[in-house]
Coordinates of C-alpha atoms and ligand atoms in Angstrom, one line a residue:
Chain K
X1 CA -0.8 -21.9 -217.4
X2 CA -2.8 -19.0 -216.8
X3 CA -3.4 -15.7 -217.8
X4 CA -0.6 -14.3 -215.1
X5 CA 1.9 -16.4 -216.2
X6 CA 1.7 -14.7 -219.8
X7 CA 1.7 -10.8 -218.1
X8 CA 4.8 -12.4 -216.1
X9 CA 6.4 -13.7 -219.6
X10 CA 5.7 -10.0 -221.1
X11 CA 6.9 -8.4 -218.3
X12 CA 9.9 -10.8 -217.9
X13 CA 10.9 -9.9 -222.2
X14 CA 10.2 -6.4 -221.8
X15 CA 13.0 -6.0 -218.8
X16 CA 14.8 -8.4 -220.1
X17 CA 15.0 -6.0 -223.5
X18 CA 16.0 -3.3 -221.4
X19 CA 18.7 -5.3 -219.6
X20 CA 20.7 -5.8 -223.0
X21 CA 20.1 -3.0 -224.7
X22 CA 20.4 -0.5 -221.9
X23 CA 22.8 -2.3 -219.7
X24 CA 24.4 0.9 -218.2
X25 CA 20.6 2.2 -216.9
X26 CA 18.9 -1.0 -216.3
X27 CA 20.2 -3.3 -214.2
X28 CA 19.0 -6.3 -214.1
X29 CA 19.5 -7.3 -210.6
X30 CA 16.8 -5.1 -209.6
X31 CA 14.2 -6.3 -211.6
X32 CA 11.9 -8.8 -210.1
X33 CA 11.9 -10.8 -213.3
X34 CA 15.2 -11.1 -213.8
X35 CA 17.0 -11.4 -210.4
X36 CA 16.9 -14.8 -209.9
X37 CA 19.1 -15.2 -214.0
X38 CA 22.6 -15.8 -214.3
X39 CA 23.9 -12.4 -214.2
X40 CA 26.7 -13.1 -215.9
X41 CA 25.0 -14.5 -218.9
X42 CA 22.9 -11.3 -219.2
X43 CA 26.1 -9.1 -219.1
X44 CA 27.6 -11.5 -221.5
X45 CA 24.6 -10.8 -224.1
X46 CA 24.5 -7.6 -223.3
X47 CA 28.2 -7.4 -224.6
X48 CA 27.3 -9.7 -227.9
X49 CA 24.5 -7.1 -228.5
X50 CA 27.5 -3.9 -228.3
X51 CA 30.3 -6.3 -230.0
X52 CA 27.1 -6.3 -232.8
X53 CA 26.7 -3.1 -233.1
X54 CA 30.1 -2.2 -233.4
X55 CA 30.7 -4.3 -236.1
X56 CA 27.7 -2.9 -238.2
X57 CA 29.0 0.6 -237.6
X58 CA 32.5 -0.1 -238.2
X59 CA 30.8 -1.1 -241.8
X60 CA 28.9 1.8 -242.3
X61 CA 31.8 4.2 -241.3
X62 CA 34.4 2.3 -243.0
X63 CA 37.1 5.5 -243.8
X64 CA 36.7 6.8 -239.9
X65 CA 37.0 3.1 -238.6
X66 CA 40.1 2.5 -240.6
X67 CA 41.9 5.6 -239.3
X68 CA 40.5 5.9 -235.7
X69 CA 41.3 1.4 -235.1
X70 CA 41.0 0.4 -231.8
X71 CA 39.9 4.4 -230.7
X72 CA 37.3 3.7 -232.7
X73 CA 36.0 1.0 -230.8
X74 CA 36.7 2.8 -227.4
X75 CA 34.9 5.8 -228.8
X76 CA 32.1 3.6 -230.0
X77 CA 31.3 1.4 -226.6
X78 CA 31.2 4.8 -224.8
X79 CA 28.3 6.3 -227.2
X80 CA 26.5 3.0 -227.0
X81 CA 26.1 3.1 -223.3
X82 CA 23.8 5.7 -223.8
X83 CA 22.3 5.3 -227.0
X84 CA 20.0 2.8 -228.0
X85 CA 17.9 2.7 -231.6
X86 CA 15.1 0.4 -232.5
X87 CA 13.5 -0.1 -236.1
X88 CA 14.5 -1.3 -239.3
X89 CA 16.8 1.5 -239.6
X90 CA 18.7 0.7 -236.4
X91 CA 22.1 0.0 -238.2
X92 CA 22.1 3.5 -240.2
X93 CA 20.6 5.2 -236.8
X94 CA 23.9 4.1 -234.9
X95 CA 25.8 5.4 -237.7
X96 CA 24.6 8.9 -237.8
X97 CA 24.5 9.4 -234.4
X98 CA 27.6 8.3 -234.0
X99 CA 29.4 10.3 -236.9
X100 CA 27.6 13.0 -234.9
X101 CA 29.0 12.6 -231.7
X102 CA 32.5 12.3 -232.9
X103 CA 32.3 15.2 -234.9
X104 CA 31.5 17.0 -232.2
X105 CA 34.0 15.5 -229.7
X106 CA 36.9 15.5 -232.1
X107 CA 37.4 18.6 -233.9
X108 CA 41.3 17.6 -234.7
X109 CA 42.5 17.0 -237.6
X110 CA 40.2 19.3 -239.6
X111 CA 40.4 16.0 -242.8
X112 CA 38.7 13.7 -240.1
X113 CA 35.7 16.1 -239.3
X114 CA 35.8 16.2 -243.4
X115 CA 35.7 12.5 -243.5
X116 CA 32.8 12.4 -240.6
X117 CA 30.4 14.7 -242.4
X118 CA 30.9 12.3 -245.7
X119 CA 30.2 9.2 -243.9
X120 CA 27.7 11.0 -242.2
X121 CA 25.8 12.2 -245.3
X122 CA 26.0 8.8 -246.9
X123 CA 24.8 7.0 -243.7
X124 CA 21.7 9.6 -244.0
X125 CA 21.1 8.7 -248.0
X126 CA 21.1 5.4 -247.2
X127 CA 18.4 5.3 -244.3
X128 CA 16.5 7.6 -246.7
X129 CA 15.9 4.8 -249.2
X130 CA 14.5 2.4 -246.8
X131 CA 11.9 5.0 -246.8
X132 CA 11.3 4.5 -250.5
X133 CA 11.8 0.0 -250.6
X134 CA 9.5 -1.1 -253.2
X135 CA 8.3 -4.2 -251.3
X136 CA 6.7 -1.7 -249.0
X137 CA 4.9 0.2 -251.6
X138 CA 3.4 -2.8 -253.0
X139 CA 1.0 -3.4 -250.7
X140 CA 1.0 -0.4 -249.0
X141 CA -0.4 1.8 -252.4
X142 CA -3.9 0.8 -252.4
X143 CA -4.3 1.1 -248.6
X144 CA -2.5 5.3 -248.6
X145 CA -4.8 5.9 -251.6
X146 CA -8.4 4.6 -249.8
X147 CA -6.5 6.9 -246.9
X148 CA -6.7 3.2 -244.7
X149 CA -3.3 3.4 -243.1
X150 CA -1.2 5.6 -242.5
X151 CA 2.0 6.1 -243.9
X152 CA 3.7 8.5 -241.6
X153 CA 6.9 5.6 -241.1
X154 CA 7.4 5.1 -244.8
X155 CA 7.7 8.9 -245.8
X156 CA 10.9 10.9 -244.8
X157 CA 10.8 11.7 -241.3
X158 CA 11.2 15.5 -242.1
X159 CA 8.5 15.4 -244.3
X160 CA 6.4 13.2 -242.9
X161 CA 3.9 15.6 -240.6
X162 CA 3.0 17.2 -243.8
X163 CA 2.8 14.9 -246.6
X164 CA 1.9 11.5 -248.4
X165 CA 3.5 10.0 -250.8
X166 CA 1.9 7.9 -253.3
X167 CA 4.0 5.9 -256.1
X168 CA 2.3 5.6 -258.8
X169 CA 2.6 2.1 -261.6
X170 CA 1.1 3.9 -264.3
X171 CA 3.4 3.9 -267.5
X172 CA 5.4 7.0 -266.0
X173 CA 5.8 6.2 -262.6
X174 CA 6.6 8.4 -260.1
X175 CA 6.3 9.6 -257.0
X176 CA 3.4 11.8 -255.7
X177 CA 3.2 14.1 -253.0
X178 CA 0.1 14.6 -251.5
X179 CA -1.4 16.9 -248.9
X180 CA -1.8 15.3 -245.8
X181 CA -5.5 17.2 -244.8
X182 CA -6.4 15.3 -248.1
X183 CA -6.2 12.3 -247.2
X184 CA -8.8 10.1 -244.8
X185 CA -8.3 10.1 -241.0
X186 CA -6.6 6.4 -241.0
X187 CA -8.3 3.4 -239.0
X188 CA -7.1 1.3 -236.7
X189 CA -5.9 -1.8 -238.6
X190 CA -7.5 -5.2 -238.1
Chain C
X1 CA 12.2 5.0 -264.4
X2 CA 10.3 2.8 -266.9
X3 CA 12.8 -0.3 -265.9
X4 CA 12.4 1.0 -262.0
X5 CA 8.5 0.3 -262.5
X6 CA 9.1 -2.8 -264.6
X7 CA 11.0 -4.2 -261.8
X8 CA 8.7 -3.5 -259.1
X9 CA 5.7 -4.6 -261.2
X10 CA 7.4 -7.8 -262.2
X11 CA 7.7 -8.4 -258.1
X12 CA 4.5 -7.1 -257.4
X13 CA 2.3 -9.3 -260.3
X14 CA 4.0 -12.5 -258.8
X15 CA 0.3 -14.8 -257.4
X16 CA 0.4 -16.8 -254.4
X17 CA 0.0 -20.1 -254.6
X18 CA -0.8 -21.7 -251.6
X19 CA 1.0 -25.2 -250.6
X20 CA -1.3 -27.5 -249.0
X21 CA 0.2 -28.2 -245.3
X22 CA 0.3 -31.9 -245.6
X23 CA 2.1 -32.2 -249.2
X24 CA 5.2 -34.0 -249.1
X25 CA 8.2 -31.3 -249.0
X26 CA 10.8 -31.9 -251.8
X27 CA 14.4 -32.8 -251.1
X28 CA 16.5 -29.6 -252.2
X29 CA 19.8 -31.1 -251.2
X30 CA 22.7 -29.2 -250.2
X31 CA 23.3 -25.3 -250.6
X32 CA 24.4 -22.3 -249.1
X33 CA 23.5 -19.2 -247.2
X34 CA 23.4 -16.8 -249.9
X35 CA 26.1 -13.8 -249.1
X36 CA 26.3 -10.8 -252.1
X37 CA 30.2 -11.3 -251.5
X38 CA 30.0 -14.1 -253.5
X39 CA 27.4 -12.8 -256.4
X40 CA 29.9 -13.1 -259.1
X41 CA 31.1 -16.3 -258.0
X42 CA 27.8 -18.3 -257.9
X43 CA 27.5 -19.4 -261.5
X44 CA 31.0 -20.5 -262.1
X45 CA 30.7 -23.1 -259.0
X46 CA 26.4 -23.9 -260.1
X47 CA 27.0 -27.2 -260.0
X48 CA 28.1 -27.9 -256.1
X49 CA 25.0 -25.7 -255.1
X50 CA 22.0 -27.2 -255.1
X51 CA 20.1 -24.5 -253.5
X52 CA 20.5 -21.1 -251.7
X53 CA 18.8 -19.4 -248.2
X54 CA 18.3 -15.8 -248.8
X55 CA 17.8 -13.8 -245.7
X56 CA 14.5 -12.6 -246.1
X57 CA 14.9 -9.3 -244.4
X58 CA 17.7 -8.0 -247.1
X59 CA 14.6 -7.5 -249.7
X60 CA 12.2 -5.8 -247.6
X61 CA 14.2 -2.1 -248.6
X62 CA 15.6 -3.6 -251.6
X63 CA 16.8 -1.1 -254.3
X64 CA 15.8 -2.0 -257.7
X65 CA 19.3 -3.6 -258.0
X66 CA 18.5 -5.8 -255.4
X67 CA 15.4 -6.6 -256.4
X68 CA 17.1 -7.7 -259.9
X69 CA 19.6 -10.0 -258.1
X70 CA 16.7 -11.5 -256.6
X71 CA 15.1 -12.2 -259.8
X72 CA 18.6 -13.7 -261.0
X73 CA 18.9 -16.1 -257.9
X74 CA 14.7 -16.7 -258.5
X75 CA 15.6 -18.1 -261.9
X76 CA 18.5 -19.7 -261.5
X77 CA 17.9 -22.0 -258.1
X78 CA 15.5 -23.1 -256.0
X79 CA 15.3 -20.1 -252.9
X80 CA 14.5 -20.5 -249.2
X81 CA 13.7 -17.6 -247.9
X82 CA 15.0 -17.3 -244.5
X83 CA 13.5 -14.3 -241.8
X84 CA 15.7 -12.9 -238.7
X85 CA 13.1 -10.8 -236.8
X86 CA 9.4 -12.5 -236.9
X87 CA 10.2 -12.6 -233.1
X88 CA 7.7 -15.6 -232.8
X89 CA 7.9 -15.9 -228.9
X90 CA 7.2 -12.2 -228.3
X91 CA 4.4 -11.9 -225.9
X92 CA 4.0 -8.4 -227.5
X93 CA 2.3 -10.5 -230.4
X94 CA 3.8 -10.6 -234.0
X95 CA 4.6 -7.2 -235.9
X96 CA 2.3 -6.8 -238.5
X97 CA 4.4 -4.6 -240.6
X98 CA 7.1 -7.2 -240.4
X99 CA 5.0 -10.2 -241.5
X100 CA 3.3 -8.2 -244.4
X101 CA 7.0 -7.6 -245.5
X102 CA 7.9 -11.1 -245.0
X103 CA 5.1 -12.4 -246.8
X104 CA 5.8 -9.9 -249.3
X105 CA 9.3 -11.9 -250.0
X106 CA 7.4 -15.1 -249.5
X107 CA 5.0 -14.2 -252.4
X108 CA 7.5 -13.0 -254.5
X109 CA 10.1 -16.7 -254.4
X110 CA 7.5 -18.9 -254.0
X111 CA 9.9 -21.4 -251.6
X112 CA 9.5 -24.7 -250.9
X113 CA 9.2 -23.8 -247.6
X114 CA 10.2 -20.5 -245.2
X115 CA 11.6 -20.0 -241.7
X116 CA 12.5 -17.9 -239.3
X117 CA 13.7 -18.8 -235.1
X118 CA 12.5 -20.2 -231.7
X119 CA 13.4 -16.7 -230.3
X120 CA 12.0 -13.3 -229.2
X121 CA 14.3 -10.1 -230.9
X122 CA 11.4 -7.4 -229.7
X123 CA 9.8 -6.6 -226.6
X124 CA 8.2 -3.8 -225.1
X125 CA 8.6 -1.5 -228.2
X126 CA 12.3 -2.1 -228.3
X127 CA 13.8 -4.0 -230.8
X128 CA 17.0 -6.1 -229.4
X129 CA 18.2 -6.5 -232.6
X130 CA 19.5 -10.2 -231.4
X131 CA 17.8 -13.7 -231.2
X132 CA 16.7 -13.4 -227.3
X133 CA 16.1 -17.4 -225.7
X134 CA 12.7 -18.1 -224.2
X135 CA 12.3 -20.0 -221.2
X136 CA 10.7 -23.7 -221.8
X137 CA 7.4 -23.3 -220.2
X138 CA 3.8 -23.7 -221.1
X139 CA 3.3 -19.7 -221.3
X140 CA 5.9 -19.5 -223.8
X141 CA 4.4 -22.8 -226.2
X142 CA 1.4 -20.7 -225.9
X143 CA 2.7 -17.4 -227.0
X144 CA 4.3 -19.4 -229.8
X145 CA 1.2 -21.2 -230.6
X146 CA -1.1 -17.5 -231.0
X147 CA 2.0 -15.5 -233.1
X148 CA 2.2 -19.1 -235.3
X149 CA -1.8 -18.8 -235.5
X150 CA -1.4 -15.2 -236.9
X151 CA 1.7 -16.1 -239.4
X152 CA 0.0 -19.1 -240.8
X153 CA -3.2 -17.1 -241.6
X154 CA -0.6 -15.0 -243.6
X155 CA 2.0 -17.5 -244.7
X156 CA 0.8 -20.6 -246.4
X157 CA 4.3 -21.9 -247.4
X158 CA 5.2 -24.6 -244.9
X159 CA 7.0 -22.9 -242.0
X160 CA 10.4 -23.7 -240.3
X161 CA 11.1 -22.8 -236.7
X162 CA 15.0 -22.7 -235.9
X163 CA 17.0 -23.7 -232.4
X164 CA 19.0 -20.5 -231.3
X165 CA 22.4 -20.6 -229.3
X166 CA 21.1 -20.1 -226.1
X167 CA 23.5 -17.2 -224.2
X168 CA 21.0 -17.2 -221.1
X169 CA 18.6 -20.1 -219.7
X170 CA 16.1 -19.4 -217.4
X171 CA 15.9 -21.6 -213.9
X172 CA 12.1 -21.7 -214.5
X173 CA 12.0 -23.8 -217.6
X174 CA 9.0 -27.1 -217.2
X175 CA 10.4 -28.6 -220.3
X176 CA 13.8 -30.4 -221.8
X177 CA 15.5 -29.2 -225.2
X178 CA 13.8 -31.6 -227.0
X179 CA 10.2 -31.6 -225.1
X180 CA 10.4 -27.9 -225.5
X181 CA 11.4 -28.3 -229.7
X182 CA 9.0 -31.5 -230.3
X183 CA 5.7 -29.5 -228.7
X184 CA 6.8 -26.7 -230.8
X185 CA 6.6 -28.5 -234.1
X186 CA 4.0 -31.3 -233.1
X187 CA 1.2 -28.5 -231.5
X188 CA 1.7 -25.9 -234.5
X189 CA 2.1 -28.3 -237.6
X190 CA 5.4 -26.8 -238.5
X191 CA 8.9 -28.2 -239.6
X192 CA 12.3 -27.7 -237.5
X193 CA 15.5 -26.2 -239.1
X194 CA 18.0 -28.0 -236.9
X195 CA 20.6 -25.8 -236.8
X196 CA 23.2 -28.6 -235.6
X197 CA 26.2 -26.0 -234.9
X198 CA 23.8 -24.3 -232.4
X199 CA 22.7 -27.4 -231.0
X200 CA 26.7 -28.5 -230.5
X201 CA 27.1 -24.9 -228.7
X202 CA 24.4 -25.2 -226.5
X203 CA 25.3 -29.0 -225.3
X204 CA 29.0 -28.0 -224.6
X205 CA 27.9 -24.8 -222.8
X206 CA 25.2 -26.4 -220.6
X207 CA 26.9 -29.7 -220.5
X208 CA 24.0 -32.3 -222.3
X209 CA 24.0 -34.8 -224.8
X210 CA 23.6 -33.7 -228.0
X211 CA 22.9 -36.7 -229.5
X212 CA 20.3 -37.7 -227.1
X213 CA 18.1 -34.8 -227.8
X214 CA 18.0 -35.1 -231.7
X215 CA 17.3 -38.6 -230.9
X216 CA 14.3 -37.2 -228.6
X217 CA 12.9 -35.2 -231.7
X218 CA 10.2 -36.0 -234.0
X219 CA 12.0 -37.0 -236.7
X220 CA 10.1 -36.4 -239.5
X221 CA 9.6 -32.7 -238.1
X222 CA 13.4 -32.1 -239.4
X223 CA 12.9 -30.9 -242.6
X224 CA 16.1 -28.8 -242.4
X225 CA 19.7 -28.2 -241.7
X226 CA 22.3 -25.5 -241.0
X227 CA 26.0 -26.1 -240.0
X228 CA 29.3 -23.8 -239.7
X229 CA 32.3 -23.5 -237.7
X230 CA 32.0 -22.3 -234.1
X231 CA 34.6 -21.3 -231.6
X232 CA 35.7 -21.1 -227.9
X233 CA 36.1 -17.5 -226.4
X234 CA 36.5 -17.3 -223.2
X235 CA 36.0 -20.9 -222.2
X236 CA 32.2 -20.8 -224.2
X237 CA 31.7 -21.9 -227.4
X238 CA 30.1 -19.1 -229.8
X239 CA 28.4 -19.2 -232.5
X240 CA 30.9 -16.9 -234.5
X241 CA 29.7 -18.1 -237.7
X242 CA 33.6 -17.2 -239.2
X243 CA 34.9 -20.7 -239.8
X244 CA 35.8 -24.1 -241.4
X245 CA 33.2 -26.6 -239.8
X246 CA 35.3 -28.9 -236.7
X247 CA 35.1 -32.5 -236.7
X248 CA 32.8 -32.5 -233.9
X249 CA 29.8 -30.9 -235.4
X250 CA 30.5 -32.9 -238.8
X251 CA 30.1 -36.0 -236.4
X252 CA 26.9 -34.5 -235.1
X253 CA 25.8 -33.6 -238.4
X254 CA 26.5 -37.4 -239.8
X255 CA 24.6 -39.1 -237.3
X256 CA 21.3 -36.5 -237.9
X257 CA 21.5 -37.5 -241.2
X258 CA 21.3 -41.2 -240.5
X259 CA 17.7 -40.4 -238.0
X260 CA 16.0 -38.2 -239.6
X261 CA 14.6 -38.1 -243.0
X262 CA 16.4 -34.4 -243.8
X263 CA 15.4 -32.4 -247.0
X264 CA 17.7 -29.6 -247.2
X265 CA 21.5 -28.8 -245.5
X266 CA 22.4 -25.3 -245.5
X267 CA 26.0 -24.2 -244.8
X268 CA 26.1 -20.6 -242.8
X269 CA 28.9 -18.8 -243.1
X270 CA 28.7 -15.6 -242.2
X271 CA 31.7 -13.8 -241.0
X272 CA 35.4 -13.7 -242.3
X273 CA 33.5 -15.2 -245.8
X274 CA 36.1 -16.2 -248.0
X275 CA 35.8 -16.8 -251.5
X276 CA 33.1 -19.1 -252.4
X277 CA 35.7 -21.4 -253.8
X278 CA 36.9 -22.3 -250.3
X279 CA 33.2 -23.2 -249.2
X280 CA 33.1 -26.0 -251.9
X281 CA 34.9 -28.2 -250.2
X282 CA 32.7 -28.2 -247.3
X283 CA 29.2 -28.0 -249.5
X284 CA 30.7 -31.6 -250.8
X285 CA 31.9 -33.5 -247.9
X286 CA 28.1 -32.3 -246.5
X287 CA 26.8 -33.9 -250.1
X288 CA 28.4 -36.9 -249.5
X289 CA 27.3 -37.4 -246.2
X290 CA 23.4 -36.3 -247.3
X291 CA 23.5 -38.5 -250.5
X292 CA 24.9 -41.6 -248.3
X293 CA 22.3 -41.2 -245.2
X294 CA 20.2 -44.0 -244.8
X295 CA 17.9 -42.5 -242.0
X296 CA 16.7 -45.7 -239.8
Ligands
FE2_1 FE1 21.4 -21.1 -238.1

């Protein structure tokens, strides 16, 4: 086993990646590292990955879901074939977008352009608090505050250019906003 | 905000202790995935669960509600706490942000023992968002072998890698199922959740023994179970996870039981969940077969 069979393994993962998660702009039968797979098998996973997706959204946007049925679904595998999210936040990412794209597409009846914004306002709250998990600012407190990391993922992604945020466990609690500029250049983590 | 803070600091004052590797891991008997469906339900059926899996990744943005439920679970059963994306054959190397989350969960249930899959879900920046198969080959026992490296400096709660339903399998693989599974464990000093229903899938789909390969694997690596109901779409079984365990995999189940010496069996349901009541009678007939397995 050598060093090129790893950089073949990464390659092989990375296209692969693609291949499921992009299915209608990479194909895998034109990748090297894929070509000699069961096509099939790929396109199957491919559609387990969308059949996943859908299902998640379908939560999140309960109310339009319910209404729209199988349109919904329709609707829904033709936004995914050209957008793909990544992160932690992946779920709530599909379901913005997507309340977004159908409010834009479907202006008819006015109460389910009403019902999109709702969904799509609650789907926003709730990627907002992953920003704010406690878990993360457990450990994550003492390194913002010595300026050692930095924290731009864990802060709203508006604010984020701009500002820290430090929570604080004194008696009070609370959350902290701090200048940026104020804070240490962050270093590479070990 | 006082309680907010009294939450978090309750979590956060929570000390590591580490396990030492080679102590004998306690039998925790039978139990269940832990869905919030069935939150109200839990105490009034305490007795026919023995234990719960948490999956891990729920509590990395958990609200301070969340965080109180786990508290309540914490207190009131022993916890395993169960990961979905450590993505410990990524050639990329293992997220660190992940991990410190994971540990994070770890530190805070103080498990028995932990564990996540035999899978990649990230590649290349992108996260799939899916347990991806890796080939069996010597490049992937080595990524495996650096990420486990990494976690293990981390993570000093006994780890459990889990078989995945395999949807692709690469022509290129060097090694069989259980080669592949037993170099996994044996090279990395860590336990194997056998997830029997995923082991049934894969021997239908790809036409092996199923039987053959658990009777390949280092027995005393199979700490732990999982079992639900599959089905057949399409002429493949699936791992649908939204059904009443078949006879087949209850067989398969039954005669793991009687090889290996199994600490834990975990029930998995997790789609169509109906009421916890209608679990029960699975969680028993899964009792009875654990409390009557004589492993040889
Ligand atoms: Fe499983």
């Amino acid at each position: 086993m050598s060093t090129e069979d790893l950089e073949r393994l990464r390659k092989q993962q990375i296209a692969l990646a693609r291949a499921l998660t992009q299915p209608s702009t990479s194909s895998p039968i034109q990748e090297p590292s894929l070509s000699h797979l069961d096509l099939e098998e790929v396109a199957r996973s491919a559609e387990t990955l969308i059949r996943k997706r859908l299902s998640q959204t379908r939560s999140a946007l309960r109310g339009t879901s319910m209404l729209l049925r199988d349109e919904f679904a329709k609707e829904f595998r033709e936004f995914a074939s050209t957008h793909f999210f990544s992160g932690p936040d992946a779920i709530w990412r599909d379901a913005i977008e997507f309340s977004r794209w159908l409010a834009r597409r479907r202006k008819e009846p006015a109460w389910l352009s009403d019902l999109l914004r709702w969904e799509h306002e609650r789907c926003c709250w709730e990627s907002q608090r992953l920003y704010f998990s406690l878990f993360r600012l457990r450990y994550r407190v003492a390194e913002w505050i010595d300026g050692r990391s930095d924290n731009s993922r864990d802060a709203p992604p508006v604010l984020s250019n701009q500002w820290i945020f430090i929570w604080r466990f004194g008696h009070r609690g609370g959350i902290r906003a701090i200048p940026r500029r104020n804070v240490a250049k962050p270093t590479a983590q070990a | 905000m006082e309680a907010v803070v009294a939450v978090a600091v309750a979590v956060a004052v929570v000390e590591t202790k580490p396990v030492p590797a080679r102590e004998p891991l306690r039998s925790l008997g039978v139990g269940l995935g832990y869905r919030p469906v069935h939150r109200d339900e839990i105490f009034a059926h305490r007795s026919s669960i023995d234990f719960f899996e948490i999956v891990a990744d729920h509590y990395f943005s958990a609200s301070p509600p969340k965080l109180a439920e786990l508290d309540l679970l914490k207190s009131n059963f022993p916890l395993i706490p169960h990961g979905l994306a450590l993505s410990i054959g990524s050639a990329d190397g293992i997220d660190q942000r992940y991990l410190r989350d994971f540990q994070c969960v770890v530190d805070a249930v103080r498990p028995a023992w932990c564990s996540d899959h035999i899978a990649f879900t990230r590649a290349g920046g992108i996260d799939i968002g899916h347990l991806t198969p890796l080939p069996k080959t010597s490049a992937s026992l080595r990524v495996i072998r650096d990420n486990l490296r990494r976690v293990q400096d981390c993570i000093t709660t006994p780890l459990l890698l889990e078989n995945i339903t395999e949807s692709i399998r690469y022509p290129e693989d060097e090694y069989t199922d259980a080669e592949f599974l037993g170099r996994i464990c044996d090279e990395n000093d860590v336990g194997l959740l056998l997830d029997v229903t995923n082991l049934y899938i894969n021997s239908v789909n790809y036409r092996f023994d199923a039987l053959e390969v658990v009777r390949r694997l280092p027995k005393d690596r199979i700490v732990q179970l999982h079992f639900v109901g599959g089905r057949m779409e399409e002429g493949r079984w699936v791992d649908s996870h939204d059904t009443t365990t078949q006879d087949e995999i209850w067989q398969l189940l039954e005669a793991v039981l009687s090889l290996a010496p199994v600490k834990g069996v975990i029930l998995e349901r997790d789609e169509k969940i109906p009421p916890l009541k209608d679990l029960i009678p699975e969680l028993e007939r899964a009792r009875d077969l654990y409390r009557h397995a004589i492993p040889a």
